[in-house]
GROMACS .gro file of C-alpha atoms in nm:
model
  429
    1MET     CA    1  -2.159   0.296  -3.512
    2THR     CA    2  -2.193   0.204  -3.145
    3VAL     CA    3  -2.076   0.462  -2.891
    4TRP     CA    4  -2.113   0.378  -2.523
    5PRO     CA    5  -2.302   0.642  -2.324
    6VAL     CA    6  -2.078   0.882  -2.133
    7THR     CA    7  -2.160   0.892  -1.762
    8PRO     CA    8  -2.064   1.148  -1.496
    9PRO     CA    9  -1.786   1.061  -1.249
   10SER     CA   10  -1.841   0.884  -0.920
   11PRO     CA   11  -2.018   1.137  -0.697
   12LEU     CA   12  -1.806   1.043  -0.394
   13TYR     CA   13  -1.476   1.065  -0.578
   14GLU     CA   14  -1.584   1.397  -0.727
   15VAL     CA   15  -1.647   1.534  -0.377
   16LEU     CA   16  -1.318   1.399  -0.244
   17SER     CA   17  -1.097   1.488  -0.540
   18ARG     CA   18  -0.861   1.779  -0.490
   19GLU     CA   19  -0.723   1.718  -0.838
   20VAL     CA   20  -0.886   1.907  -1.126
   21PHE     CA   21  -0.843   1.848  -1.496
   22THR     CA   22  -1.021   1.972  -1.807
   23ALA     CA   23  -0.922   1.965  -2.172
   24LEU     CA   24  -1.075   2.115  -2.483
   25PRO     CA   25  -1.226   1.895  -2.754
   26LEU     CA   26  -1.042   1.823  -3.076
   27MET     CA   27  -1.111   2.095  -3.332
   28GLY     CA   28  -0.968   2.089  -3.682
   29THR     CA   29  -0.672   1.874  -3.783
   30ASP     CA   30  -0.385   1.746  -3.571
   31SER     CA   31  -0.105   1.497  -3.636
   32ALA     CA   32   0.079   1.255  -3.411
   33ASP     CA   33   0.293   0.944  -3.417
   34VAL     CA   34   0.036   0.763  -3.202
   35VAL     CA   35  -0.328   0.831  -3.115
   36VAL     CA   36  -0.447   0.670  -2.791
   37ILE     CA   37  -0.824   0.621  -2.766
   38GLY     CA   38  -0.953   0.620  -2.407
   39GLY     CA   39  -0.872   0.846  -2.114
   40GLY     CA   40  -0.861   0.598  -1.827
   41VAL     CA   41  -0.560   0.451  -1.648
   42ALA     CA   42  -0.485   0.220  -1.944
   43GLY     CA   43  -0.486   0.504  -2.196
   44LEU     CA   44  -0.292   0.745  -1.978
   45SER     CA   45  -0.030   0.483  -1.897
   46ALA     CA   46   0.009   0.393  -2.265
   47ALA     CA   47   0.040   0.761  -2.355
   48TRP     CA   48   0.296   0.817  -2.079
   49HIS     CA   49   0.512   0.520  -2.177
   50LEU     CA   50   0.500   0.616  -2.545
   51HIS     CA   51   0.581   0.980  -2.474
   52GLU     CA   52   0.872   0.878  -2.251
   53ALA     CA   53   0.997   0.670  -2.547
   54GLY     CA   54   1.003   0.980  -2.768
   55GLN     CA   55   0.670   0.939  -2.947
   56ASN     CA   56   0.443   1.230  -3.037
   57VAL     CA   57   0.118   1.130  -2.865
   58ALA     CA   58  -0.240   1.256  -2.877
   59LEU     CA   59  -0.520   1.107  -2.666
   60LEU     CA   60  -0.892   1.113  -2.744
   61GLU     CA   61  -1.150   1.074  -2.467
   62ALA     CA   62  -1.522   1.050  -2.548
   63GLY     CA   63  -1.625   1.214  -2.222
   64THR     CA   64  -1.397   1.343  -1.950
   65VAL     CA   65  -1.081   1.177  -1.823
   66GLY     CA   66  -1.176   0.904  -1.575
   67CYS     CA   67  -1.549   0.904  -1.653
   68GLY     CA   68  -1.538   0.531  -1.734
   69ALA     CA   69  -1.427   0.240  -1.518
   70SER     CA   70  -1.102   0.409  -1.415
   71GLY     CA   71  -1.285   0.675  -1.216
   72ARG     CA   72  -1.576   0.459  -1.101
   73ASN     CA   73  -1.419   0.152  -0.940
   74ASN     CA   74  -1.368   0.069  -0.572
   75GLY     CA   75  -1.016   0.214  -0.572
   76GLN     CA   76  -0.828  -0.103  -0.475
   77ILE     CA   77  -0.476  -0.147  -0.615
   78ILE     CA   78  -0.415  -0.522  -0.651
   79PRO     CA   79  -0.102  -0.646  -0.836
   80THR     CA   80  -0.238  -0.996  -0.904
   81LEU     CA   81  -0.493  -1.153  -1.138
   82THR     CA   82  -0.839  -1.267  -1.032
   83ARG     CA   83  -0.784  -1.641  -1.082
   84HIS     CA   84  -0.444  -1.726  -1.226
   85ASP     CA   85  -0.145  -1.775  -0.999
   86PRO     CA   86   0.221  -1.761  -1.117
   87MET     CA   87   0.249  -2.132  -1.199
   88ALA     CA   88  -0.076  -2.121  -1.397
   89ILE     CA   89   0.044  -1.818  -1.596
   90LYS     CA   90   0.358  -2.002  -1.704
   91ALA     CA   91   0.159  -2.312  -1.788
   92ILE     CA   92  -0.065  -2.107  -2.018
   93TRP     CA   93   0.187  -1.873  -2.184
   94GLY     CA   94   0.512  -2.064  -2.147
   95GLU     CA   95   0.817  -2.003  -1.931
   96GLU     CA   96   0.958  -1.702  -2.117
   97THR     CA   97   0.644  -1.498  -2.181
   98GLY     CA   98   0.500  -1.603  -1.847
   99GLU     CA   99   0.807  -1.473  -1.666
  100HIS     CA  100   0.793  -1.142  -1.857
  101PHE     CA  101   0.427  -1.102  -1.761
  102LEU     CA  102   0.480  -1.188  -1.395
  103LEU     CA  103   0.767  -0.939  -1.365
  104MET     CA  104   0.543  -0.671  -1.516
  105LEU     CA  105   0.255  -0.762  -1.285
  106GLU     CA  106   0.479  -0.765  -0.976
  107LYS     CA  107   0.598  -0.412  -1.051
  108SER     CA  108   0.263  -0.273  -1.165
  109ALA     CA  109   0.148  -0.131  -0.831
  110ASP     CA  110   0.495   0.008  -0.757
  111LEU     CA  111   0.487   0.181  -1.096
  112LEU     CA  112   0.157   0.344  -1.004
  113TYR     CA  113   0.298   0.457  -0.669
  114ASP     CA  114   0.607   0.597  -0.843
  115VAL     CA  115   0.388   0.802  -1.078
  116VAL     CA  116   0.190   0.941  -0.783
  117ASN     CA  117   0.512   1.044  -0.607
  118ARG     CA  118   0.692   1.165  -0.918
  119TYR     CA  119   0.408   1.397  -1.020
  120ASN     CA  120   0.287   1.479  -0.669
  121ILE     CA  121  -0.067   1.359  -0.745
  122ASP     CA  122  -0.306   1.426  -0.457
  123CYS     CA  123  -0.520   1.110  -0.466
  124ASP     CA  124  -0.538   0.987  -0.104
  125LEU     CA  125  -0.294   0.705  -0.177
  126VAL     CA  126  -0.259   0.445   0.100
  127GLN     CA  127   0.011   0.178   0.064
  128ARG     CA  128  -0.077  -0.058   0.348
  129GLY     CA  129  -0.130  -0.379   0.150
  130TRP     CA  130  -0.427  -0.582   0.027
  131PHE     CA  131  -0.565  -0.903   0.168
  132GLN     CA  132  -0.803  -1.169   0.039
  133PRO     CA  133  -1.020  -1.349   0.296
  134ALA     CA  134  -1.117  -1.704   0.203
  135HIS     CA  135  -1.481  -1.792   0.257
  136SER     CA  136  -1.438  -2.172   0.276
  137PRO     CA  137  -1.174  -2.428   0.382
  138GLY     CA  138  -1.117  -2.518   0.018
  139ARG     CA  139  -1.047  -2.155  -0.069
  140VAL     CA  140  -0.811  -2.135   0.230
  141ARG     CA  141  -0.601  -2.408   0.074
  142ALA     CA  142  -0.611  -2.231  -0.263
  143VAL     CA  143  -0.501  -1.893  -0.128
  144ALA     CA  144  -0.228  -2.053   0.082
  145LEU     CA  145  -0.080  -2.198  -0.238
  146ARG     CA  146  -0.123  -1.858  -0.402
  147ALA     CA  147   0.068  -1.683  -0.124
  148GLU     CA  148   0.343  -1.942  -0.134
  149GLN     CA  149   0.391  -1.899  -0.509
  150TRP     CA  150   0.427  -1.523  -0.473
  151GLN     CA  151   0.659  -1.568  -0.177
  152ARG     CA  152   0.887  -1.788  -0.388
  153ARG     CA  153   0.912  -1.497  -0.631
  154GLY     CA  154   1.035  -1.268  -0.356
  155VAL     CA  155   0.707  -1.088  -0.295
  156ASP     CA  156   0.629  -0.996   0.065
  157ALA     CA  157   0.315  -1.205   0.110
  158ALA     CA  158   0.171  -1.400   0.401
  159VAL     CA  159  -0.085  -1.671   0.472
  160LEU     CA  160  -0.351  -1.550   0.716
  161SER     CA  161  -0.527  -1.762   0.975
  162ARG     CA  162  -0.892  -1.720   1.071
  163GLN     CA  163  -0.786  -1.501   1.362
  164ASP     CA  164  -0.550  -1.299   1.139
  165VAL     CA  165  -0.831  -1.217   0.896
  166LEU     CA  166  -1.059  -1.118   1.182
  167GLN     CA  167  -0.787  -0.885   1.309
  168HIS     CA  168  -0.719  -0.729   0.965
  169LEU     CA  169  -1.086  -0.692   0.868
  170GLY     CA  170  -1.243  -0.622   1.204
  171GLY     CA  171  -1.533  -0.859   1.140
  172GLY     CA  172  -1.662  -1.138   0.922
  173ASP     CA  173  -1.645  -1.512   0.960
  174TYR     CA  174  -1.370  -1.616   0.720
  175ALA     CA  175  -1.172  -1.939   0.739
  176GLY     CA  176  -0.839  -1.774   0.655
  177GLY     CA  177  -0.681  -1.580   0.371
  178TRP     CA  178  -0.363  -1.423   0.241
  179TRP     CA  179  -0.199  -1.080   0.235
  180HIS     CA  180   0.002  -0.897  -0.035
  181SER     CA  181   0.228  -0.614   0.077
  182ARG     CA  182   0.224  -0.418  -0.250
  183GLY     CA  183  -0.151  -0.364  -0.256
  184GLY     CA  184  -0.316  -0.038  -0.159
  185HIS     CA  185  -0.604   0.195  -0.234
  186PHE     CA  186  -0.674   0.553  -0.342
  187ASN     CA  187  -0.922   0.787  -0.508
  188PRO     CA  188  -0.896   0.663  -0.869
  189LEU     CA  189  -1.067   0.969  -1.019
  190ALA     CA  190  -0.820   1.202  -0.851
  191PHE     CA  191  -0.534   0.984  -0.976
  192VAL     CA  192  -0.636   0.995  -1.343
  193ARG     CA  193  -0.697   1.369  -1.324
  194GLY     CA  194  -0.355   1.431  -1.172
  195PHE     CA  195  -0.190   1.193  -1.417
  196ALA     CA  196  -0.359   1.363  -1.714
  197ARG     CA  197  -0.261   1.709  -1.589
  198ASN     CA  198   0.105   1.611  -1.573
  199LEU     CA  199   0.098   1.440  -1.912
  200VAL     CA  200  -0.030   1.759  -2.072
  201GLU     CA  201   0.240   1.960  -1.895
  202THR     CA  202   0.505   1.730  -2.044
  203GLY     CA  203   0.371   1.749  -2.400
  204VAL     CA  204   0.097   1.487  -2.448
  205ARG     CA  205  -0.212   1.637  -2.610
  206ILE     CA  206  -0.539   1.525  -2.451
  207TYR     CA  207  -0.877   1.602  -2.607
  208GLU     CA  208  -1.192   1.553  -2.397
  209HIS     CA  209  -1.548   1.525  -2.533
  210SER     CA  210  -1.386   1.388  -2.848
  211PRO     CA  211  -1.509   1.036  -2.928
  212ALA     CA  212  -1.321   0.847  -3.195
  213LEU     CA  213  -1.602   0.790  -3.444
  214THR     CA  214  -1.415   0.630  -3.734
  215PHE     CA  215  -1.063   0.559  -3.843
  216GLN     CA  216  -0.939   0.475  -4.186
  217ARG     CA  217  -0.616   0.389  -4.359
  218TYR     CA  218  -0.469   0.663  -4.583
  219GLY     CA  219  -0.149   0.553  -4.750
  220LYS     CA  220   0.100   0.472  -4.474
  221ASN     CA  221  -0.100   0.665  -4.213
  222TRP     CA  222  -0.428   0.643  -4.028
  223ILE     CA  223  -0.687   0.918  -3.997
  224VAL     CA  224  -0.897   0.919  -3.680
  225HIS     CA  225  -1.217   1.122  -3.707
  226SER     CA  226  -1.395   1.280  -3.411
  227LYS     CA  227  -1.698   1.508  -3.398
  228ASN     CA  228  -1.521   1.830  -3.493
  229GLY     CA  229  -1.178   1.726  -3.607
  230LYS     CA  230  -0.937   1.458  -3.714
  231ILE     CA  231  -0.587   1.335  -3.636
  232VAL     CA  232  -0.341   1.190  -3.885
  233CYS     CA  233  -0.115   0.932  -3.723
  234LYS     CA  234   0.104   0.627  -3.779
  235LYS     CA  235  -0.035   0.404  -3.503
  236ILE     CA  236  -0.360   0.380  -3.302
  237VAL     CA  237  -0.390   0.234  -2.952
  238CYS     CA  238  -0.735   0.134  -2.823
  239THR     CA  239  -0.767   0.130  -2.443
  240THR     CA  240  -1.142   0.157  -2.395
  241GLY     CA  241  -1.200  -0.163  -2.193
  242ALA     CA  242  -1.562  -0.237  -2.112
  243TYR     CA  243  -1.666   0.081  -2.297
  244THR     CA  244  -1.526  -0.045  -2.629
  245SER     CA  245  -1.744   0.031  -2.931
  246SER     CA  246  -1.749  -0.136  -3.272
  247LEU     CA  247  -1.479   0.101  -3.397
  248TRP     CA  248  -1.231  -0.186  -3.438
  249LYS     CA  249  -1.452  -0.454  -3.581
  250GLY     CA  250  -1.470  -0.757  -3.354
  251LEU     CA  251  -1.282  -0.609  -3.055
  252SER     CA  252  -1.591  -0.533  -2.847
  253LYS     CA  253  -1.713  -0.892  -2.897
  254THR     CA  254  -1.407  -1.038  -2.725
  255ILE     CA  255  -1.525  -0.922  -2.381
  256VAL     CA  256  -1.844  -0.916  -2.176
  257PRO     CA  257  -1.905  -0.582  -2.002
  258VAL     CA  258  -2.030  -0.642  -1.647
  259THR     CA  259  -2.182  -0.368  -1.433
  260SER     CA  260  -2.041  -0.330  -1.083
  261TYR     CA  261  -2.221  -0.114  -0.828
  262GLN     CA  262  -2.057   0.082  -0.548
  263PHE     CA  263  -2.195   0.221  -0.223
  264SER     CA  264  -2.027   0.426   0.044
  265THR     CA  265  -2.147   0.476   0.397
  266SER     CA  266  -2.142   0.803   0.580
  267SER     CA  267  -1.827   0.863   0.782
  268LEU     CA  268  -1.815   0.594   1.050
  269GLY     CA  269  -1.610   0.802   1.290
  270SER     CA  270  -1.503   0.628   1.609
  271SER     CA  271  -1.764   0.354   1.556
  272GLY     CA  272  -1.560   0.230   1.260
  273ALA     CA  273  -1.220   0.236   1.429
  274ASP     CA  274  -1.210  -0.146   1.454
  275ILE     CA  275  -1.304  -0.193   1.085
  276LEU     CA  276  -0.998  -0.234   0.863
  277PRO     CA  277  -0.782  -0.100   1.150
  278TYR     CA  278  -0.463  -0.111   0.938
  279ASN     CA  279  -0.633   0.082   0.653
  280GLU     CA  280  -0.577  -0.196   0.400
  281ALA     CA  281  -0.782  -0.292   0.094
  282CYS     CA  282  -0.981  -0.614   0.106
  283SER     CA  283  -1.167  -0.833  -0.144
  284ASP     CA  284  -1.261  -1.194  -0.079
  285THR     CA  285  -1.265  -1.521  -0.275
  286ARG     CA  286  -1.636  -1.533  -0.356
  287ASN     CA  287  -1.765  -1.528  -0.712
  288ASP     CA  288  -2.026  -1.284  -0.581
  289LEU     CA  289  -1.742  -1.069  -0.460
  290ARG     CA  290  -1.740  -0.891  -0.124
  291TYR     CA  291  -1.489  -0.609  -0.092
  292PHE     CA  292  -1.418  -0.325   0.148
  293ARG     CA  293  -1.197  -0.022   0.193
  294LYS     CA  294  -1.221   0.310   0.373
  295ASP     CA  295  -1.171   0.657   0.232
  296ARG     CA  296  -0.979   0.939   0.397
  297GLU     CA  297  -1.289   1.057   0.589
  298GLY     CA  298  -1.371   0.716   0.732
  299ARG     CA  299  -1.644   0.608   0.493
  300LEU     CA  300  -1.668   0.237   0.416
  301ILE     CA  301  -1.680   0.174   0.039
  302THR     CA  302  -1.822  -0.156  -0.080
  303GLY     CA  303  -2.073  -0.283  -0.337
  304GLY     CA  304  -2.163  -0.577  -0.554
  305ALA     CA  305  -2.342  -0.703  -0.863
  306LEU     CA  306  -2.703  -0.782  -0.941
  307ALA     CA  307  -2.871  -1.037  -1.167
  308ILE     CA  308  -3.157  -0.797  -1.243
  309GLN     CA  309  -3.052  -0.433  -1.268
  310ALA     CA  310  -3.392  -0.268  -1.231
  311LEU     CA  311  -3.415  -0.051  -0.918
  312ALA     CA  312  -3.046  -0.124  -0.852
  313HIS     CA  313  -3.003   0.158  -0.601
  314LYS     CA  314  -3.287   0.038  -0.378
  315ARG     CA  315  -3.234  -0.335  -0.412
  316LEU     CA  316  -2.857  -0.334  -0.381
  317GLY     CA  317  -2.888  -0.088  -0.095
  318ARG     CA  318  -3.078  -0.351   0.104
  319LYS     CA  319  -2.819  -0.613   0.012
  320VAL     CA  320  -2.526  -0.391   0.111
  321ARG     CA  321  -2.689  -0.296   0.441
  322GLY     CA  322  -2.735  -0.663   0.522
  323LEU     CA  323  -2.378  -0.746   0.417
  324ILE     CA  324  -2.231  -0.471   0.635
  325ALA     CA  325  -2.450  -0.569   0.931
  326LYS     CA  326  -2.352  -0.935   0.899
  327THR     CA  327  -1.980  -0.865   0.853
  328PHE     CA  328  -1.954  -0.594   1.118
  329PRO     CA  329  -2.232  -0.663   1.372
  330ARG     CA  330  -2.103  -0.397   1.612
  331LEU     CA  331  -2.167  -0.132   1.346
  332THR     CA  332  -2.530  -0.051   1.421
  333THR     CA  333  -2.574   0.302   1.286
  334PHE     CA  334  -2.472   0.418   0.941
  335ASP     CA  335  -2.617   0.575   0.629
  336LEU     CA  336  -2.553   0.478   0.268
  337SER     CA  337  -2.457   0.817   0.133
  338TYR     CA  338  -2.325   0.766  -0.220
  339PHE     CA  339  -2.409   0.524  -0.500
  340TRP     CA  340  -2.256   0.479  -0.846
  341GLU     CA  341  -2.179   0.215  -1.105
  342GLY     CA  342  -1.919   0.125  -1.365
  343ARG     CA  343  -1.840  -0.146  -1.619
  344ILE     CA  344  -1.574  -0.417  -1.597
  345ALA     CA  345  -1.433  -0.587  -1.909
  346MET     CA  346  -1.448  -0.962  -1.850
  347THR     CA  347  -1.289  -1.220  -2.078
  348PRO     CA  348  -1.397  -1.587  -2.087
  349ASP     CA  349  -1.057  -1.705  -1.958
  350ARG     CA  350  -1.024  -1.415  -1.708
  351LEU     CA  351  -0.694  -1.311  -1.868
  352PRO     CA  352  -0.593  -0.986  -2.040
  353HIS     CA  353  -0.561  -1.011  -2.418
  354LEU     CA  354  -0.317  -0.821  -2.642
  355HIS     CA  355  -0.398  -0.756  -3.008
  356SER     CA  356  -0.227  -0.600  -3.310
  357SER     CA  357  -0.367  -0.570  -3.661
  358GLY     CA  358  -0.020  -0.571  -3.817
  359ASP     CA  359  -0.078  -0.236  -3.988
  360GLY     CA  360  -0.084  -0.004  -3.691
  361LEU     CA  361  -0.379  -0.091  -3.465
  362VAL     CA  362  -0.293  -0.205  -3.111
  363ALA     CA  363  -0.519  -0.289  -2.817
  364TRP     CA  364  -0.520  -0.470  -2.488
  365ILE     CA  365  -0.847  -0.559  -2.320
  366GLY     CA  366  -0.978  -0.761  -2.025
  367CYS     CA  367  -0.898  -0.614  -1.684
  368ASN     CA  368  -1.133  -0.867  -1.516
  369GLY     CA  369  -1.163  -0.651  -1.205
  370ARG     CA  370  -0.789  -0.592  -1.157
  371GLY     CA  371  -0.764  -0.287  -1.379
  372LEU     CA  372  -0.574  -0.028  -1.177
  373ALA     CA  373  -0.234  -0.189  -1.125
  374LEU     CA  374  -0.259  -0.402  -1.439
  375SER     CA  375  -0.340  -0.100  -1.657
  376MET     CA  376  -0.031   0.082  -1.536
  377GLY     CA  377   0.193  -0.213  -1.617
  378MET     CA  378   0.029  -0.280  -1.953
  379GLY     CA  379   0.121   0.069  -2.072
  380ALA     CA  380   0.478  -0.054  -2.117
  381VAL     CA  381   0.356  -0.362  -2.308
  382VAL     CA  382   0.157  -0.142  -2.546
  383ARG     CA  383   0.464   0.076  -2.598
  384ASP     CA  384   0.669  -0.231  -2.687
  385VAL     CA  385   0.414  -0.343  -2.946
  386VAL     CA  386   0.393   0.005  -3.101
  387LEU     CA  387   0.774   0.020  -3.120
  388GLU     CA  388   0.768  -0.326  -3.280
  389LYS     CA  389   0.974  -0.519  -3.028
  390LYS     CA  390   1.015  -0.889  -3.089
  391SER     CA  391   0.718  -1.098  -2.981
  392THR     CA  392   0.946  -1.306  -2.758
  393GLU     CA  393   1.026  -0.991  -2.558
  394LEU     CA  394   0.664  -0.895  -2.492
  395ALA     CA  395   0.506  -0.947  -2.150
  396LEU     CA  396   0.187  -1.079  -2.309
  397PRO     CA  397   0.144  -1.288  -2.624
  398LEU     CA  398  -0.011  -1.122  -2.925
  399THR     CA  399  -0.328  -1.308  -3.019
  400PRO     CA  400  -0.583  -1.263  -3.299
  401LEU     CA  401  -0.926  -1.127  -3.214
  402SER     CA  402  -1.150  -1.412  -3.101
  403PRO     CA  403  -1.510  -1.289  -3.073
  404ILE     CA  404  -1.722  -1.473  -2.818
  405HIS     CA  405  -1.972  -1.709  -2.979
  406LEU     CA  406  -2.329  -1.579  -2.943
  407HIS     CA  407  -2.183  -1.262  -2.794
  408GLY     CA  408  -2.509  -1.066  -2.800
  409VAL     CA  409  -2.695  -1.335  -2.609
  410ILE     CA  410  -2.415  -1.386  -2.357
  411ARG     CA  411  -2.370  -1.012  -2.303
  412ARG     CA  412  -2.738  -0.970  -2.221
  413SER     CA  413  -2.762  -1.279  -2.003
  414ALA     CA  414  -2.424  -1.282  -1.822
  415ARG     CA  415  -2.556  -1.106  -1.514
  416MET     CA  416  -2.820  -1.378  -1.478
  417LEU     CA  417  -2.539  -1.612  -1.368
  418MET     CA  418  -2.528  -1.438  -1.031
  419PRO     CA  419  -2.763  -1.689  -0.860
  420TYR     CA  420  -2.541  -1.971  -0.989
  421TYR     CA  421  -2.229  -1.797  -0.858
  422ARG     CA  422  -2.390  -1.748  -0.518
  423CYS     CA  423  -2.478  -2.115  -0.510
  424ARG     CA  424  -2.119  -2.209  -0.590
  425ASP     CA  425  -1.996  -1.978  -0.314
  426LYS     CA  426  -2.189  -2.189  -0.065
  427MET     CA  427  -2.021  -2.505  -0.186
  428GLU     CA  428  -1.676  -2.636  -0.098
  429VAL     CA  429  -1.472  -2.556  -0.411
   0.00000   0.00000   0.00000
């Protein structure tokens, strides 16, 4: 049995978080209508939607709530996909399902904001929008079409000129870009802690330090075994993303976990006043992604990926220093104060996938770097599958598990594509 190692939370988010949450491990026997496996945004959202629908819900988390990708990402809330625009979604999934998905995606960030406000979660939420600088003229044309497609759907979006991007970012040499009004950023660890606290107060049972080790069918029910206890249930929802084990045979082989590294500077103070002056979130069009946001104390949070992970802190530190210096040449003095990493679940087609075994197992997987808003919206989709709504009413098509060919080789070698991606970034695409 494969169990991903449990890592501590992001050190920066731990320092900044004013939200606290702890839960006892599962001991003995419990029963529920639905067991949710995974205590990140995806699991908490699924548990919330199911509980609101009248289901008796228990959630198992192998470590602590938010210790995986949900508490270790950059904190950007982006209600779009990485590559697929509205017209492409409908071309892939059809008019009806495509429209259901796009409506869910459009509302996903607003749903997250509503949860923050409804439960008074103290997570440094900033709703100032998100923008995507384009690093080449070809990408300018692509993002202009992207903005126009969202505009036609009634979303407040705008095409940005070179000068607009310079004004929004406070540096860089981008050819243009686009802006989405519903984007934002926050402390993701504080959010999941506050969300979990309120779920427990409303009746959802959360067990930390309780990995789901096995599950088995027993008559019409399932039994989920953890280290010191078990839960009898009717349905199981897997929301473990890039930390998925071999618990559901074949599920972990449908994605490639990719490690993303994060750095934060020391507080920039007045020297950083011209950087992201509108306090927006920003991530560009490169394959070797460049992204920036600021926290409540004026630190700049950015990061990247590496082809070779050895000595990541030192090597990526040099890369990040050079990136910041090149993007913001007026910023001459800063320290890199915090460093952490997390895993992203990537699918070959860069789309989320929804799965059901037909006898009570449900999962969605494949955030592809857009996990915060998408995970909130997908909670309702999971609820609909568990409650056995018609497939034509779902916001994502149910598909069989499709393990990636030569998964072990690809998983070990995927990061070695970084030099190729950097080469493509230099080309007109």
